[in-house]
PDB file of C-alpha atoms in Angstrom:
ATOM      1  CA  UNK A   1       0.000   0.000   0.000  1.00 70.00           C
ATOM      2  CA  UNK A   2       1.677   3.578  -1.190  1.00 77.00           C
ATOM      3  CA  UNK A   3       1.981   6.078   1.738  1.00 81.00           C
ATOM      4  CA  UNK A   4       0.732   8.973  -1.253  1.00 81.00           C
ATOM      5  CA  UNK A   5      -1.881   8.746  -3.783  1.00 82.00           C
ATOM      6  CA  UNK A   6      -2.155  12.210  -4.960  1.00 85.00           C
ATOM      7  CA  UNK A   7      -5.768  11.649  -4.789  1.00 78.00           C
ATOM      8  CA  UNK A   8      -5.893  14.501  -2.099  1.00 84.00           C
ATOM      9  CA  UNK A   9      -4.267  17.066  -4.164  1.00 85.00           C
ATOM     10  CA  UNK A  10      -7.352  19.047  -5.160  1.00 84.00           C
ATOM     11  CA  UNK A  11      -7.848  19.616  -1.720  1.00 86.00           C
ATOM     12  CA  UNK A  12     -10.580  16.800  -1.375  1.00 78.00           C
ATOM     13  CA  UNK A  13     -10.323  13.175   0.452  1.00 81.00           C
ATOM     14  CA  UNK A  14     -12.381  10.072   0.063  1.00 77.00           C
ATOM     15  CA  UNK A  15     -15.180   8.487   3.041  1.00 77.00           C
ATOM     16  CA  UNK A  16     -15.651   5.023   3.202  1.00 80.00           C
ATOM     17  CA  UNK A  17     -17.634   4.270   0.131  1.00 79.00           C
ATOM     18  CA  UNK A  18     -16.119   6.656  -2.016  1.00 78.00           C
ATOM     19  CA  UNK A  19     -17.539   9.616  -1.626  1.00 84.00           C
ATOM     20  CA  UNK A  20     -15.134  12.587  -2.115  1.00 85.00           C
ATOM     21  CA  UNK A  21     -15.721  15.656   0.016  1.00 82.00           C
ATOM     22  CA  UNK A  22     -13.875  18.621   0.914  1.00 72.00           C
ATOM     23  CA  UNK A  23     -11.040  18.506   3.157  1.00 84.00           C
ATOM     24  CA  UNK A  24     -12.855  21.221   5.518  1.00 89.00           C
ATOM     25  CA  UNK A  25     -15.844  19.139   5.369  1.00 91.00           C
ATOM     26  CA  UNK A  26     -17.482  18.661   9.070  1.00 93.00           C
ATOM     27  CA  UNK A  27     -17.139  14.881   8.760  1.00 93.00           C
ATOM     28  CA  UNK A  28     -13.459  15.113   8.055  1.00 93.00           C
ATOM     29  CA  UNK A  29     -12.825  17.786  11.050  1.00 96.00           C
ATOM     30  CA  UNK A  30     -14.708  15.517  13.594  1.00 96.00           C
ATOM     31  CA  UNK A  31     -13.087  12.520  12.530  1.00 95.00           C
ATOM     32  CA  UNK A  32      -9.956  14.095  12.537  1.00 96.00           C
ATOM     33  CA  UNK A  33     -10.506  15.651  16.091  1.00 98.00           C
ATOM     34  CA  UNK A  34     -10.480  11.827  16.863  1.00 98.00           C
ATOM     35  CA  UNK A  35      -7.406  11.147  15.270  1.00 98.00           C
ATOM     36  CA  UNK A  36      -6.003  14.302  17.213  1.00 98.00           C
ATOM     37  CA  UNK A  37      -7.264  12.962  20.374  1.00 98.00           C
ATOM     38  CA  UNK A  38      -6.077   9.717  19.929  1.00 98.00           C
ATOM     39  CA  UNK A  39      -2.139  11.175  19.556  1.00 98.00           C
ATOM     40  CA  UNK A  40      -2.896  13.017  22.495  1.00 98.00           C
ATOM     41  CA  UNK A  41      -4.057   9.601  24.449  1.00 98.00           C
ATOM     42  CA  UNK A  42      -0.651   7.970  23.293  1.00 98.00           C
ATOM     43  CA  UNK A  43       1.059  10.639  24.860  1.00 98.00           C
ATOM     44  CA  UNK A  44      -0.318   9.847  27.885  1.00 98.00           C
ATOM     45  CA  UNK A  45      -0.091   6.130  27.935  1.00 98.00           C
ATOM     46  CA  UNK A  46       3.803   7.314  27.451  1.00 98.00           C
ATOM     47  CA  UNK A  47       4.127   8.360  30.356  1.00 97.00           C
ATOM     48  CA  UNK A  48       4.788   7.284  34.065  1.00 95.00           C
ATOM     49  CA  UNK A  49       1.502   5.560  35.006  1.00 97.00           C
ATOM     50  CA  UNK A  50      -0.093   2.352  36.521  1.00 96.00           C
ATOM     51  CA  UNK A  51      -0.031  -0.248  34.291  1.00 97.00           C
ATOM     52  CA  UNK A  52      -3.777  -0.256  34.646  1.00 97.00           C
ATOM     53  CA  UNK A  53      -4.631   3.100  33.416  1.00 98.00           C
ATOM     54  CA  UNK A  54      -2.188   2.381  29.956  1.00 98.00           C
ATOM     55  CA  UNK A  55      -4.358  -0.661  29.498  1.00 98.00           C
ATOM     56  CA  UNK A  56      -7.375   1.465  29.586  1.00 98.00           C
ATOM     57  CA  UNK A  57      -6.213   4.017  27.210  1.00 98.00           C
ATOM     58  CA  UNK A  58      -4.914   0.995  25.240  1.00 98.00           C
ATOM     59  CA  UNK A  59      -8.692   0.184  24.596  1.00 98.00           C
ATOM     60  CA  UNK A  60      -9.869   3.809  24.473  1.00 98.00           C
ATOM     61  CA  UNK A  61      -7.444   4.005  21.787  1.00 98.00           C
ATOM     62  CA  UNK A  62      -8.808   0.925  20.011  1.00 98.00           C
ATOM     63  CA  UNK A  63     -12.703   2.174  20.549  1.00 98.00           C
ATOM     64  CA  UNK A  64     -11.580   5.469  18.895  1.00 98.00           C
ATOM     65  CA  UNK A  65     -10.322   3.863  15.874  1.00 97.00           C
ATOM     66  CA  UNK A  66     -14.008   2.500  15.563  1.00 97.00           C
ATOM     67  CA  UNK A  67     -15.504   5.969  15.816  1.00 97.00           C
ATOM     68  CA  UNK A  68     -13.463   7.030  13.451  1.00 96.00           C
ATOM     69  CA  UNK A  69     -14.622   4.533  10.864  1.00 94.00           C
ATOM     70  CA  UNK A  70     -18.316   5.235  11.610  1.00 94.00           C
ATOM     71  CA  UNK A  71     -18.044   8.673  11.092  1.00 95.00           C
ATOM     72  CA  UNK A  72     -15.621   8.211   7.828  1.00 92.00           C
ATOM     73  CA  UNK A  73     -18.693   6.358   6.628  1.00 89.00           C
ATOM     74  CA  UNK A  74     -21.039   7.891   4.279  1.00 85.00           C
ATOM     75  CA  UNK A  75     -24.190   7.274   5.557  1.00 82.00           C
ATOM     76  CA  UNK A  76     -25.713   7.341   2.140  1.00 78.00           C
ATOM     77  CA  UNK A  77     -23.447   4.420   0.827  1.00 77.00           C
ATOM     78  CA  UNK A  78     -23.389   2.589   4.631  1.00 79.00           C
ATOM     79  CA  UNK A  79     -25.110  -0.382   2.833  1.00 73.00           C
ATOM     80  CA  UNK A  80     -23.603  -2.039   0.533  1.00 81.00           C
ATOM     81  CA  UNK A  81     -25.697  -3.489  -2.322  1.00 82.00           C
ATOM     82  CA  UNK A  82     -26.055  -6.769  -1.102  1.00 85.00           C
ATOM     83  CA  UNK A  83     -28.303  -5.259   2.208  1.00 81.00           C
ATOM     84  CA  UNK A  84     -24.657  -5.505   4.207  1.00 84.00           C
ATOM     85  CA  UNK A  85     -23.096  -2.890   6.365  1.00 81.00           C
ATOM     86  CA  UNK A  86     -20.420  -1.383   4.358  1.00 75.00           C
ATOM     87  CA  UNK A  87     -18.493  -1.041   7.859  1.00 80.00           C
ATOM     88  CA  UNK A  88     -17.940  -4.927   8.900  1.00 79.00           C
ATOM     89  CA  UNK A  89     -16.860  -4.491  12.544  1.00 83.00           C
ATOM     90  CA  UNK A  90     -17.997  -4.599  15.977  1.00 88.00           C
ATOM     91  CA  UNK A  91     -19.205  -0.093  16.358  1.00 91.00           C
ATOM     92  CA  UNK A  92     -19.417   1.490  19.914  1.00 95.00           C
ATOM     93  CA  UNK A  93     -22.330   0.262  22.038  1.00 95.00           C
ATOM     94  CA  UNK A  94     -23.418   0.152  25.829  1.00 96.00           C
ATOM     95  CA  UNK A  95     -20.399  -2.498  26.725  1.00 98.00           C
ATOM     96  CA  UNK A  96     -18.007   0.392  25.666  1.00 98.00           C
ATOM     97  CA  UNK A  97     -19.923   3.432  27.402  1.00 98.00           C
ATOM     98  CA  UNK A  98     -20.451   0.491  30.515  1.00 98.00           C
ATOM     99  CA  UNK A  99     -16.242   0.404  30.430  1.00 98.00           C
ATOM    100  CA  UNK A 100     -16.162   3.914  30.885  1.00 98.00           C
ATOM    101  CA  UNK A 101     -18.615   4.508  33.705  1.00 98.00           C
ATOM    102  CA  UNK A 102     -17.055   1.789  35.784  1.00 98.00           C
ATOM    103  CA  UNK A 103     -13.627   2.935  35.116  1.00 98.00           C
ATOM    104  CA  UNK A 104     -14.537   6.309  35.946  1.00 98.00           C
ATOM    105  CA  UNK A 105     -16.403   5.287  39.080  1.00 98.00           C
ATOM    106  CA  UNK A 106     -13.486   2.993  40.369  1.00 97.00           C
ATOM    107  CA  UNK A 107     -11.438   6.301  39.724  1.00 97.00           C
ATOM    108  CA  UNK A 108     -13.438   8.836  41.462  1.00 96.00           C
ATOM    109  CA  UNK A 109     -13.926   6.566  44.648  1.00 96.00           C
ATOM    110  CA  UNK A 110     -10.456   7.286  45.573  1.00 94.00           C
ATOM    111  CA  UNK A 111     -10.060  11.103  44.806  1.00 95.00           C
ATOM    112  CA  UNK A 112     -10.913  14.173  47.666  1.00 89.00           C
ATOM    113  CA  UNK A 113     -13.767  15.529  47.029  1.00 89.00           C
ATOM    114  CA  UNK A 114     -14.133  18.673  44.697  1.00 86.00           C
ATOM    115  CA  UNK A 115     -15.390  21.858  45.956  1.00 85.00           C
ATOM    116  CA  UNK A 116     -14.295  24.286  43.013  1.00 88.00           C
ATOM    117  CA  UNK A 117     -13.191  23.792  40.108  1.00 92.00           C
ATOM    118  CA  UNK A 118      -9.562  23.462  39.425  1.00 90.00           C
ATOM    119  CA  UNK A 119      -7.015  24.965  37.122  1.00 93.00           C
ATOM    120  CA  UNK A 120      -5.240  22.297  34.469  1.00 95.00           C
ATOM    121  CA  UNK A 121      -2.210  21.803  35.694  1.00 95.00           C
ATOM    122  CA  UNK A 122       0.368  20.710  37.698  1.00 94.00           C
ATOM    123  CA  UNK A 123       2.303  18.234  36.116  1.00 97.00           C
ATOM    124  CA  UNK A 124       2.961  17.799  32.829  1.00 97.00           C
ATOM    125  CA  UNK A 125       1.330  14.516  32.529  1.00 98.00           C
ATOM    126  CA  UNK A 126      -1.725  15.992  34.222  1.00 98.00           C
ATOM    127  CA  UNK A 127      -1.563  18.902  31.482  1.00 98.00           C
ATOM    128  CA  UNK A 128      -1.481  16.451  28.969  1.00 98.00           C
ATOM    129  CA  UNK A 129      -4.428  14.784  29.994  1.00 98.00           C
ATOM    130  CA  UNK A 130      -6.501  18.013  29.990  1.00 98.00           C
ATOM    131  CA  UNK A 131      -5.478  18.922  26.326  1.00 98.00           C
ATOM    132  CA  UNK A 132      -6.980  15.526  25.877  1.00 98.00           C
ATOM    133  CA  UNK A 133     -10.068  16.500  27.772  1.00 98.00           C
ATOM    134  CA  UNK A 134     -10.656  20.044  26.103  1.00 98.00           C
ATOM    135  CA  UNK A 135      -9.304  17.688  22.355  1.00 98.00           C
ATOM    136  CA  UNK A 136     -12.328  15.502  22.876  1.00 98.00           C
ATOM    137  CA  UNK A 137     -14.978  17.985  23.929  1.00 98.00           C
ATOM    138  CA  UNK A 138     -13.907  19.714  20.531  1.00 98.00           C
ATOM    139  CA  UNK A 139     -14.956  16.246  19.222  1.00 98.00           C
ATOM    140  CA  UNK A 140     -18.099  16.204  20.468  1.00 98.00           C
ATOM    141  CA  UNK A 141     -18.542  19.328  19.796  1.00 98.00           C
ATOM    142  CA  UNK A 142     -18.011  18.329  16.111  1.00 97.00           C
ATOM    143  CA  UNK A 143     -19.557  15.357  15.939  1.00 97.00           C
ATOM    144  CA  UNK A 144     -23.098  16.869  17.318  1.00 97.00           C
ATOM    145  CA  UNK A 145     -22.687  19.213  14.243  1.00 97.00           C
ATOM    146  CA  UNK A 146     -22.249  16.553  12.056  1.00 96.00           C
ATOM    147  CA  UNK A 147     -25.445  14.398  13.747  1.00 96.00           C
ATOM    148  CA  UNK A 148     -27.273  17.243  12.988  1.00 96.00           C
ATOM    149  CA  UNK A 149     -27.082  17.438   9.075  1.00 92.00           C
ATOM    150  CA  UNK A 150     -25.834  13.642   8.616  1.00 92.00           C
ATOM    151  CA  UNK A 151     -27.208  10.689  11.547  1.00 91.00           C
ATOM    152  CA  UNK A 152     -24.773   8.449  12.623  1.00 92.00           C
ATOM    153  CA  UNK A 153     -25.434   6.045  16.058  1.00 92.00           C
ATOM    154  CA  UNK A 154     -25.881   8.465  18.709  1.00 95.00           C
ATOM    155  CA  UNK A 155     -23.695   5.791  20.921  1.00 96.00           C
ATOM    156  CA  UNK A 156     -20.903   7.452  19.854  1.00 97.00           C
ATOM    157  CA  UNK A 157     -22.046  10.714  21.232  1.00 98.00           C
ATOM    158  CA  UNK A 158     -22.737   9.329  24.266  1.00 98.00           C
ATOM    159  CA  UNK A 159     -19.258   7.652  24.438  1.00 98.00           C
ATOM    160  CA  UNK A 160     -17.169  11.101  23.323  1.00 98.00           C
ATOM    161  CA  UNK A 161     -19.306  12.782  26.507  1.00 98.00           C
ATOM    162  CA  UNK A 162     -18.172   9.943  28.792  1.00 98.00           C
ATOM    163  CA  UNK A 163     -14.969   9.785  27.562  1.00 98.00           C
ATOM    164  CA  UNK A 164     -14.260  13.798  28.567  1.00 98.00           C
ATOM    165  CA  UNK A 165     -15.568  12.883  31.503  1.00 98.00           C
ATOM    166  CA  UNK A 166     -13.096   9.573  32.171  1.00 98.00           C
ATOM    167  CA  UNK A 167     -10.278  12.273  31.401  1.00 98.00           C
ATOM    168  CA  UNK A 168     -11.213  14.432  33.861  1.00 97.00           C
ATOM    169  CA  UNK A 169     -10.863  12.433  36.577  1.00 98.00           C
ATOM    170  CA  UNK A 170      -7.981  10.816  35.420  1.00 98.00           C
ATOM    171  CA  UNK A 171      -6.135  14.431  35.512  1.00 98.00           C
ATOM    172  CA  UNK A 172      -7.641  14.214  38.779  1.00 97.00           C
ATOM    173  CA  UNK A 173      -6.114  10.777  39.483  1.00 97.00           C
ATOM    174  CA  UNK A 174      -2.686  11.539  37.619  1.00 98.00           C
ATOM    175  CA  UNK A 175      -2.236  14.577  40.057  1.00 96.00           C
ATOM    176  CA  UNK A 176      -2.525  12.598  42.874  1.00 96.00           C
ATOM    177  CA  UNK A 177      -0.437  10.400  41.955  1.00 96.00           C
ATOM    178  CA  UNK A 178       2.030  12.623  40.974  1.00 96.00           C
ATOM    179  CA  UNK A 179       2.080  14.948  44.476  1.00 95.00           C
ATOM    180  CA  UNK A 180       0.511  17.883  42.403  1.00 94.00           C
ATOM    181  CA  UNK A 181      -0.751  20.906  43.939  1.00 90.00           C
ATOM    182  CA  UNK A 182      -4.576  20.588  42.297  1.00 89.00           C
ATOM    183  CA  UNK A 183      -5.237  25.007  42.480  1.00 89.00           C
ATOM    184  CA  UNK A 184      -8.906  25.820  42.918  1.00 89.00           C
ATOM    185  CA  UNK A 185     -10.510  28.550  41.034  1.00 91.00           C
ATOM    186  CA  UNK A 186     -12.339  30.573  43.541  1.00 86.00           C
ATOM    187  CA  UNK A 187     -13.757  33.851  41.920  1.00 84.00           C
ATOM    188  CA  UNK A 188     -13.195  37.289  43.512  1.00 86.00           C
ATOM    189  CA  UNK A 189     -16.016  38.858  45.446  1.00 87.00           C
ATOM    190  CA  UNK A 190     -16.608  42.016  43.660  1.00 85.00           C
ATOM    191  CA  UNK A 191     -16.501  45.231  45.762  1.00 73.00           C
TER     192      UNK A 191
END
C-alpha cells in the first residue's frame, strides 16, 4: 500500500464508500478531532503511570479507531448493495460506554472531594491529559454538528461525553499520583 496517492491534491479526500468531500468538510474535522485525540491519548499512555490506566487508554485508543470509521462512513453508501453494512466491525455500544462509567467510578472513589473547580495543571502529565479533555470535547462538539445534518449512532455521542468525563478524573487521578498541587478557582467577590 503507497503512503501517497495524490488523490488529495485538489484539496478533497475520500469516506468510506467513495464519496469525495472537501477537506474542511465537518465529517473530516470531527473525525480528525479523533485522530487528534487519539495522539494526544498515546502521549499519555507514554508516560509514568499504573499499568492499569495504559491498558485502559490501550482500549480507548482501540474504541476510537471505531468511531473514526463510523463517522468516515457515508451514511448514504453505509449499505452495501447486497443489504450488508459497508463497515464490517464490531461499532461502539453500551459495553463500551459500561467500560467507561465503571472505570470512571473505580477512579473517582479514591479522589478528595471537589469543591471548586480546578485549574489544568500541575504536572505535565496531568496537562497532557486536559489537552486531551478540552481535544475531545472539541470532538463532540463536532460530531453533534455533524449528527445534525448527517445521523450516525448516537452511541458514539454518548461515548465522546463519557470519555471527557473519564479524562477528567484521570487528571484528577494523575495529580494525585504525581504529588501535584490541584489550584482551585475561587472567583473574587466584587466590591
Amino acid at each position: 500500500m503507497k503512503i501517497y496517492t495524490k488523490t488529495g491534491d485538489d484539496g478533497t479526500t475520500g469516506l468510506f464508500g467513495g464519496t469525495r468531500v472537501p477537506k474542511h468538510h465537518i465529517r473530516i474535522e470531527s473525525y480528525g478531532t479523533i485522530d487528534e485525540l487519539n495522539s494526544w491519548l498515546g502521549l499519555i499512555r507514554d508516560q509514568e503511570i499504573e499499568s492499569t490506566i495504559k491498558e485502559q487508554l490501550i482500549q480507548i485508543q482501540k474504541d476510537l479507531f471505531t468511531i473514526g470509521a463510523v463517522l468516515a462512513t457515508d451514511p448514504n453508501k453505509d449499505l452495501l448493495k447486497n443489504g450488508k453494512k459497508r463497515l464490517a466491525i464490531s461499532t461502539i455500544g453500551t459495553k463500551e460506554i459500561q467500560f467507561l462509567e465503571k472505570a470512571i467510578d473505580e477512579i473517582d472513589l479514591k479522589l478528595p472531594a471537589m469543591t471548586h473547580f480546578i485549574l489544568p495543571g500541575g504536572h505535565t502529565t496531568v496537562s497532557y491529559c486536559h489537552i486531551a479533555r478540552t481535544v475531545c470535547r472539541r470532538a463532540e462538539r463536532m460530531s453533534t454538528l455533524l449528527f445534525e445534518n448527517e445521523k450516525f449512532d448516537t452511541t458514539v455521542l454518548s461515548y465522546l461525553n463519557r470519555l471527557s468525563d473519564y479524562l477528567f478524573v484521570l487528571a484528577r487521578k494523575l495529580s494525585v499520583d504525581h504529588k501535584a498541587n490541584e489550584i482551585k478557582w475561587v472567583p473574587e467577590k466584587k466590591g
